[in-house]
Short mmCIF file of C-alpha atoms and ligand atoms in Angstrom, two decimals:
data_model
loop_
_atom_site.label_atom_id
_atom_site.label_comp_id
_atom_site.label_asym_id
_atom_site.label_seq_id
_atom_site.Cartn_x
_atom_site.Cartn_y
_atom_site.Cartn_z
CA MET A 1 0.00 0.00 0.00
CA LYS A 2 1.27 3.41 -0.92
CA LEU A 3 1.65 5.86 1.97
CA SER A 4 -0.26 9.04 1.37
CA LEU A 5 0.96 12.35 2.67
CA LEU A 6 -1.90 12.28 5.12
CA THR A 7 -0.78 8.93 6.47
CA LEU A 8 2.75 10.22 6.88
CA LEU A 9 1.51 13.29 8.73
CA SER A 10 -0.51 11.15 11.09
CA LEU A 11 2.65 9.28 12.01
CA LEU A 12 4.53 12.43 12.98
CA PRO A 13 3.35 12.60 16.59
CA LEU A 14 4.94 9.20 17.19
CA ILE A 15 8.38 10.56 16.44
CA PRO A 16 10.04 11.47 19.75
CA ALA A 17 10.18 15.19 20.36
CA LYS A 18 13.51 16.65 19.52
CA LEU A 19 15.71 17.49 22.45
CA LEU A 20 18.10 20.38 22.10
CA LEU A 21 20.46 18.66 24.50
CA ASP A 22 20.52 15.16 25.97
CA TYR A 23 23.31 14.31 28.40
CA ASP A 24 23.23 11.00 30.27
CA ALA A 25 26.10 9.87 32.48
CA THR A 26 24.89 6.27 32.49
CA ARG A 27 25.77 6.15 28.78
CA GLY A 28 29.26 7.37 29.63
CA ASP A 29 28.69 10.61 27.75
CA PRO A 30 31.79 12.82 27.82
CA PRO A 31 31.42 16.26 29.43
CA THR A 32 31.79 17.87 26.02
CA LYS A 33 28.41 16.38 25.13
CA LEU A 34 26.96 18.63 27.82
CA GLY A 35 28.85 21.68 26.63
CA THR A 36 31.94 23.81 27.05
CA ILE A 37 34.14 23.07 30.04
CA GLU A 38 34.92 26.06 32.20
CA MET A 39 37.31 25.58 35.09
CA GLU A 40 38.90 28.31 37.16
CA SER A 41 41.36 27.77 40.01
CA THR A 42 41.70 31.26 41.42
CA ARG A 43 39.99 34.40 40.12
CA GLY A 44 40.76 34.93 36.47
CA HIS A 45 42.90 31.81 36.15
CA ARG A 46 41.25 29.46 33.70
CA GLU A 47 42.34 25.83 33.72
CA PHE A 48 42.08 23.64 30.66
CA THR A 49 43.20 20.25 31.88
CA ASN A 50 41.93 18.09 34.72
CA THR A 51 44.18 17.88 37.77
CA ASN A 52 43.72 16.22 41.14
CA ALA A 53 42.73 19.62 42.48
CA LEU A 54 40.22 20.58 39.80
CA SER A 55 38.43 18.30 37.37
CA ILE A 56 35.27 17.46 35.45
CA LYS A 57 35.14 13.84 34.39
CA PRO A 58 32.84 10.85 34.02
CA GLY A 59 32.93 8.87 37.26
CA LYS A 60 30.72 7.57 40.03
CA ASP A 61 29.00 9.16 42.99
CA SER A 62 29.41 7.93 46.59
CA THR A 63 26.89 5.14 45.98
CA GLY A 64 28.57 3.94 42.79
CA GLN A 65 26.01 5.44 40.44
CA PRO A 66 27.52 6.74 37.18
CA ALA A 67 27.73 10.52 37.16
CA LEU A 68 29.68 13.35 35.69
CA HIS A 69 31.90 14.27 38.64
CA PHE A 70 32.82 17.89 39.27
CA HIS A 71 35.66 18.15 41.80
CA ARG A 72 37.34 21.18 43.30
CA ASP A 73 39.92 21.19 46.05
CA LYS A 74 39.34 23.88 48.65
CA GLY A 75 40.14 27.30 47.21
CA ASN A 76 39.30 26.52 43.58
CA ILE A 77 36.27 28.47 42.44
CA ARG A 78 34.81 27.00 39.27
CA ALA A 79 34.14 23.62 37.70
CA GLU A 80 31.24 24.15 35.33
CA VAL A 81 29.96 23.12 31.93
CA ARG A 82 28.28 25.80 29.84
CA ALA A 83 25.55 24.36 27.65
CA LEU A 84 24.07 25.55 24.36
CA LYS A 85 26.70 28.24 24.03
CA GLY A 86 25.48 30.81 21.50
CA GLU A 87 22.31 28.82 20.83
CA ILE A 88 19.75 30.23 23.26
CA GLU A 89 17.34 32.46 21.39
CA ASP A 90 15.28 35.34 22.71
CA GLY A 91 11.49 35.03 22.84
CA LYS A 92 11.53 31.25 23.12
CA THR A 93 10.65 28.74 25.83
CA TYR A 94 13.15 26.24 27.19
CA TYR A 95 12.66 23.46 29.71
CA ILE A 96 15.92 22.47 31.35
CA GLY A 97 15.88 19.15 33.21
CA TYR A 98 18.78 18.60 35.56
CA GLU A 99 19.54 15.67 37.89
CA PHE A 100 22.33 16.38 40.32
CA ALA A 101 23.77 15.77 43.78
CA MET A 102 26.15 17.69 45.99
CA ALA A 103 28.38 15.96 48.51
CA ASP A 104 28.15 18.90 50.89
CA VAL A 105 25.52 21.60 51.25
CA GLN A 106 28.16 24.30 51.23
CA GLU A 107 27.33 27.96 51.76
CA SER A 108 27.34 29.99 48.52
CA LEU A 109 27.78 26.93 46.31
CA VAL A 110 26.09 27.54 42.96
CA VAL A 111 25.07 24.32 41.19
CA TRP A 112 23.36 25.98 38.25
CA GLN A 113 23.16 29.41 36.72
CA PHE A 114 21.55 31.16 33.79
CA LYS A 115 24.28 33.65 33.03
CA THR A 116 24.26 36.71 30.82
CA TYR A 117 27.23 36.99 28.48
CA ASN A 118 26.35 39.85 26.22
CA PRO A 119 24.23 42.29 28.22
CA THR A 120 22.10 44.67 26.22
CA ASP A 121 23.35 47.41 28.51
CA GLN A 122 25.04 47.70 31.85
CA THR A 123 21.84 47.94 33.86
CA THR A 124 20.92 44.32 33.15
CA ALA A 125 21.51 41.37 35.43
CA ASN A 126 24.75 39.42 35.34
CA ILE A 127 23.14 36.20 36.59
CA PRO A 128 19.37 36.43 36.05
CA LEU A 129 18.71 32.98 37.54
CA SER A 130 20.69 30.61 39.74
CA LEU A 131 20.38 27.67 42.08
CA GLU A 132 22.59 28.39 45.06
CA VAL A 133 23.04 27.50 48.69
CA LYS A 134 22.33 30.09 51.34
CA ARG A 135 22.02 29.14 55.01
CA ASN A 136 21.84 25.41 54.30
CA LYS A 137 19.07 25.82 51.76
CA LEU A 138 19.16 25.54 48.03
CA ASN A 139 17.53 28.64 46.58
CA LEU A 140 16.24 29.67 43.21
CA HIS A 141 17.59 33.18 42.95
CA TYR A 142 16.42 35.82 40.52
CA GLN A 143 18.37 38.98 39.79
CA ARG A 144 16.12 41.59 38.19
CA ASN A 145 18.80 44.00 37.10
CA ARG A 146 22.33 45.11 37.85
CA SER A 147 21.16 47.28 40.74
CA SER A 148 19.42 44.47 42.58
CA THR A 149 21.15 41.47 44.12
CA ARG A 150 20.10 37.91 43.53
CA GLN A 151 16.95 37.36 45.55
CA SER A 152 15.49 34.08 46.74
CA GLN A 153 12.21 33.07 45.10
CA TRP A 154 12.09 29.54 46.50
CA ALA A 155 14.16 27.40 48.82
CA VAL A 156 14.43 23.78 49.87
CA THR A 157 16.54 21.95 52.45
CA PRO A 158 18.64 19.50 50.45
CA GLU A 159 20.47 16.51 51.86
CA PRO A 160 24.10 15.83 51.09
CA ASN A 161 24.51 13.26 48.31
CA ALA A 162 20.78 13.09 47.55
CA VAL A 163 20.01 12.85 43.85
CA ASN A 164 17.61 15.63 43.07
CA SER A 165 15.72 16.37 39.92
CA VAL A 166 14.97 19.93 38.96
CA VAL A 167 13.29 21.32 35.87
CA LEU A 168 13.58 25.01 35.06
CA GLY A 169 11.10 26.35 32.55
CA ILE A 170 12.34 29.61 31.10
CA ARG A 171 10.73 32.00 28.66
CA THR A 172 13.63 34.06 27.37
CA ALA A 173 12.99 37.79 27.29
CA ALA A 174 14.72 40.98 28.34
CA THR A 175 11.75 42.22 30.37
CA GLU A 176 9.37 40.88 32.98
CA ASP A 177 6.49 41.70 30.64
CA ASP A 178 7.52 38.87 28.34
CA GLY A 179 9.84 36.60 30.31
CA TRP A 180 9.13 34.08 33.06
CA VAL A 181 10.49 31.14 35.01
CA GLU A 182 8.88 27.96 36.34
CA LEU A 183 10.45 25.44 38.72
CA TYR A 184 9.75 21.73 39.24
CA TRP A 185 11.48 19.98 42.14
CA ASN A 186 11.52 16.19 42.15
CA GLY A 187 8.52 16.14 39.85
CA GLU A 188 6.37 18.70 41.64
CA GLN A 189 5.82 22.18 40.29
CA GLN A 190 6.78 24.76 42.92
CA VAL A 191 5.40 28.20 43.69
CA LEU A 192 7.75 31.14 43.47
CA GLY A 193 8.25 34.53 45.06
CA ASP A 194 6.18 36.50 47.53
CA GLU A 195 3.08 36.02 45.40
CA LYS A 196 3.60 32.23 45.35
CA VAL A 197 3.00 31.94 41.64
CA LYS A 198 3.75 28.94 39.46
CA ARG A 199 5.06 31.16 36.71
CA LEU A 200 7.16 34.06 37.95
CA ALA A 201 7.52 37.06 35.64
CA ALA A 202 11.25 37.49 35.11
CA ALA A 203 13.69 39.32 32.86
CA THR A 204 15.48 36.10 32.04
CA ASN A 205 17.46 37.11 29.01
CA PRO A 206 18.91 40.60 29.16
CA GLY A 207 21.55 39.68 26.59
CA GLN A 208 22.83 36.25 25.63
CA SER A 209 21.95 34.04 28.58
CA GLU A 210 23.09 30.44 28.82
CA PRO A 211 22.73 27.61 31.35
CA LYS A 212 25.75 26.40 33.33
CA PHE A 213 25.95 23.21 35.38
CA GLY A 214 28.37 22.01 38.04
CA ALA A 215 30.01 23.87 40.90
CA TYR A 216 30.81 27.51 41.33
CA ARG A 217 31.82 29.41 44.47
CA GLY A 218 31.53 28.03 48.00
CA GLU A 219 35.29 27.52 47.84
CA GLU A 220 35.95 27.20 51.59
CA ILE A 221 35.97 23.40 51.45
CA ASP A 222 36.67 20.61 48.95
CA VAL A 223 33.60 20.46 46.70
CA ASP A 224 32.17 17.50 44.81
CA THR A 225 29.01 17.69 42.74
CA PHE A 226 27.52 15.09 40.43
CA VAL A 227 25.45 15.45 37.28
CA TYR A 228 23.45 12.43 36.18
CA ARG A 229 21.29 13.72 33.36
CA VAL A 230 20.57 16.99 31.62
CA ARG A 231 17.86 17.35 29.04
CA ILE A 232 16.80 20.57 27.38
CA GLY A 233 13.70 20.86 25.23
CA GLU A 234 11.17 23.42 24.16
CA GLU A 235 8.28 21.81 26.04
CA LEU A 236 8.10 20.17 29.45
CA GLY A 237 6.84 16.98 27.78
CA ASP A 238 9.94 16.83 25.59
CA LEU A 239 12.02 15.85 28.59
CA GLY A 240 10.34 12.47 28.87
CA ASP A 241 8.25 10.68 31.45
CA GLY A 242 11.20 9.43 33.43
CA PHE A 243 12.44 12.92 33.96
CA GLY A 244 11.67 15.08 36.91
CA LYS A 245 9.96 12.39 38.95
CA GLY A 246 10.81 11.94 42.58
CA VAL A 247 14.26 10.52 42.47
CA GLY A 248 15.46 12.58 45.41
CA ASN A 249 15.40 11.74 49.08
CA SER A 250 15.62 15.25 50.39
CA ASP A 251 13.21 16.77 52.86
CA GLY A 252 11.31 18.16 49.95
CA TYR A 253 9.88 21.58 49.59
CA ASP A 254 9.76 23.21 52.96
CA GLY A 255 7.67 26.25 52.34
CA GLY A 256 10.40 28.31 50.88
CA ASP A 257 12.39 31.19 52.18
CA GLY A 258 11.62 33.15 49.09
CA GLY A 259 7.92 33.34 49.67
CA ASP A 260 7.74 33.45 53.41
CA CYS A 261 10.69 35.52 54.37
CA ASP A 262 11.17 39.04 53.25
CA ASP A 263 14.69 38.66 51.99
CA ASP A 264 13.97 41.00 49.16
CA SER A 265 13.67 44.31 50.88
CA SER A 266 16.93 43.95 52.69
CA ASP A 267 18.71 42.62 49.64
CA VAL A 268 17.61 45.51 47.50
CA ASN A 269 19.16 47.85 49.99
CA SER A 270 22.67 46.54 49.55
CA SER A 271 23.19 49.24 47.01
CA ASN A 272 26.96 49.43 47.24
CA ASP A 273 27.07 46.39 44.99
CA ASP A 274 26.21 48.36 41.94
CA GLY A 275 29.32 50.37 41.50
CA SER A 276 31.76 47.55 41.81
CA ASP A 277 29.67 45.22 39.68
CA ASP A 278 29.49 47.55 36.76
CA GLY A 279 33.07 48.55 36.87
CA SER A 280 34.59 45.16 36.76
CA ASP A 281 32.11 43.80 34.26
CA ASP A 282 32.30 46.46 31.67
CA GLY A 283 35.97 46.42 31.05
CA SER A 284 36.46 42.74 30.75
CA ASP A 285 33.25 41.98 28.93
CA ASP A 286 33.84 44.27 26.06
CA GLY A 287 37.46 43.61 25.41
CA SER A 288 38.01 39.94 25.62
CA ASP A 289 36.61 36.65 24.47
CA ASP A 290 34.67 34.09 26.42
CA GLY A 291 37.58 32.66 28.25
CA SER A 292 38.68 35.76 30.02
CA ASP A 293 35.21 37.23 30.25
CA ASP A 294 34.08 34.54 32.48
CA GLY A 295 36.72 34.76 35.07
CA SER A 296 36.75 38.47 35.44
CA ASP A 297 33.01 38.83 35.07
CA ASP A 298 32.14 36.57 37.86
CA GLY A 299 35.00 37.66 39.96
CA GLY A 300 33.91 41.24 40.09
CA ASP A 301 30.29 40.44 40.60
CA ASP A 302 30.42 37.68 43.01
CA GLY A 303 32.70 39.21 45.51
CA SER A 304 30.49 42.19 45.91
CA ASP A 305 27.18 40.42 45.43
CA ASP A 306 28.01 38.11 48.17
CA GLY A 307 28.53 40.80 50.71
CA GLY A 308 25.19 42.26 49.84
CA ASP A 309 23.40 38.96 49.83
CA ASP A 310 24.74 37.83 53.11
CA GLY A 311 24.16 41.14 54.75
CA GLY A 312 20.63 41.12 53.48
CA ASP A 313 20.03 37.60 54.61
CA ASP A 314 21.27 38.33 58.06
CA ASP A 315 19.23 41.45 58.36
CA GLY A 316 16.10 39.76 57.15
CA SER A 317 13.90 37.44 59.08
CA ASP A 318 15.55 34.29 60.28
CA CYS A 319 13.15 31.58 59.17
C1 LIG B 1 16.00 47.29 39.30
O1 LIG B 1 15.20 46.43 40.09
C2 LIG B 1 14.70 47.04 41.25
C3 LIG B 1 13.94 46.01 42.04
O2 LIG B 1 14.66 44.85 42.20
C4 LIG B 1 13.81 48.21 40.88
O3 LIG B 1 13.37 48.85 42.05
C5 LIG B 1 14.58 49.19 40.01
O4 LIG B 1 13.73 50.18 39.53
C6 LIG B 1 15.20 48.48 38.82
N1 LIG B 1 16.07 49.39 38.12
C7 LIG B 1 16.00 49.52 36.81
C8 LIG B 1 17.00 50.45 36.19
O5 LIG B 1 15.21 48.92 36.13
C1 LIG B 2 17.00 50.87 52.90
O1 LIG B 2 17.68 52.07 52.69
C2 LIG B 2 16.90 53.21 52.99
C3 LIG B 2 17.70 54.43 52.56
O2 LIG B 2 19.06 54.25 52.77
C4 LIG B 2 16.54 53.20 54.46
O3 LIG B 2 15.76 54.34 54.78
C5 LIG B 2 15.78 51.95 54.77
O4 LIG B 2 15.52 51.86 56.14
C6 LIG B 2 16.55 50.72 54.33
N1 LIG B 2 15.73 49.55 54.47
C7 LIG B 2 16.18 48.41 54.97
C8 LIG B 2 15.23 47.28 55.00
O5 LIG B 2 17.33 48.26 55.38
#
């Protein structure tokens, strides 16, 4: 029997949705399948080969499960993989599925960020979105613009070595009128911000923003993080049924600092951040390529951001 065009079209839904990125450590995928390796020992010092002190390589977690292993000896600041470099488009929706564990819940450790590389101007956020540890909780932080620090929109109490599954839904846009973020934690959609909304209006893409996975900051101790799978698609359903379901054994969502505690007002007040942020960013961003951008970018920002964040956290309510 000859296949008509109509018959062919009716078969299309059976074809698996196309993933933009599909990394799976159980297949032994090399880190380069996830993206571009970015390692930094001390501020501004990029490293290009694995050492005992700093490495990203296929390995196993503490239970013997295959994982991409990010290791940093105390003092080293970055072991990250930058995914879809140059490929994230504005005005589109991305669902980023990420299964990871961290050996220690270390203060200021960032296990994921959505980082701006080519800001439209110097008032835009350096790191619009991030998953980072503050006061023993993993937070989804949102930075609205260069004048505001990263503010918690959600928080959970994670357990060391627990495999957690997170999905970030991101509508890329330069303004909160068009952009948004959604968060799913171990298969459950979470509510975000003071308003406890499922979809938080957010200026997610004030330039060229790209997702980064691994370990950044929190350099006071040896750090080990593990990445099991990363899938990126344009719809939540693209990630597959097995993705985002409750693989973790953490305490689960605990009400969230972001919604309950008024971190925001005190964070916003840490206004001294602005000057130092802009200064260090501008120079290095414009002049150099990706390699040196990264180091100096983050260096300038993070030092000063941190002061503001911590100050704000301490000043705010202690829940
Ligand atoms: C930056 O964001 C803060 C709130 O986080 C807001 O009050 C301020 O107006 C914004 N600044 C600009 C230039 O958009
Ligand atoms: C923020 O700063 C303003 C002006 O400096 C001050 O009046 C206000 O009390 C501060 N708010 C907080 C929460 O620290």
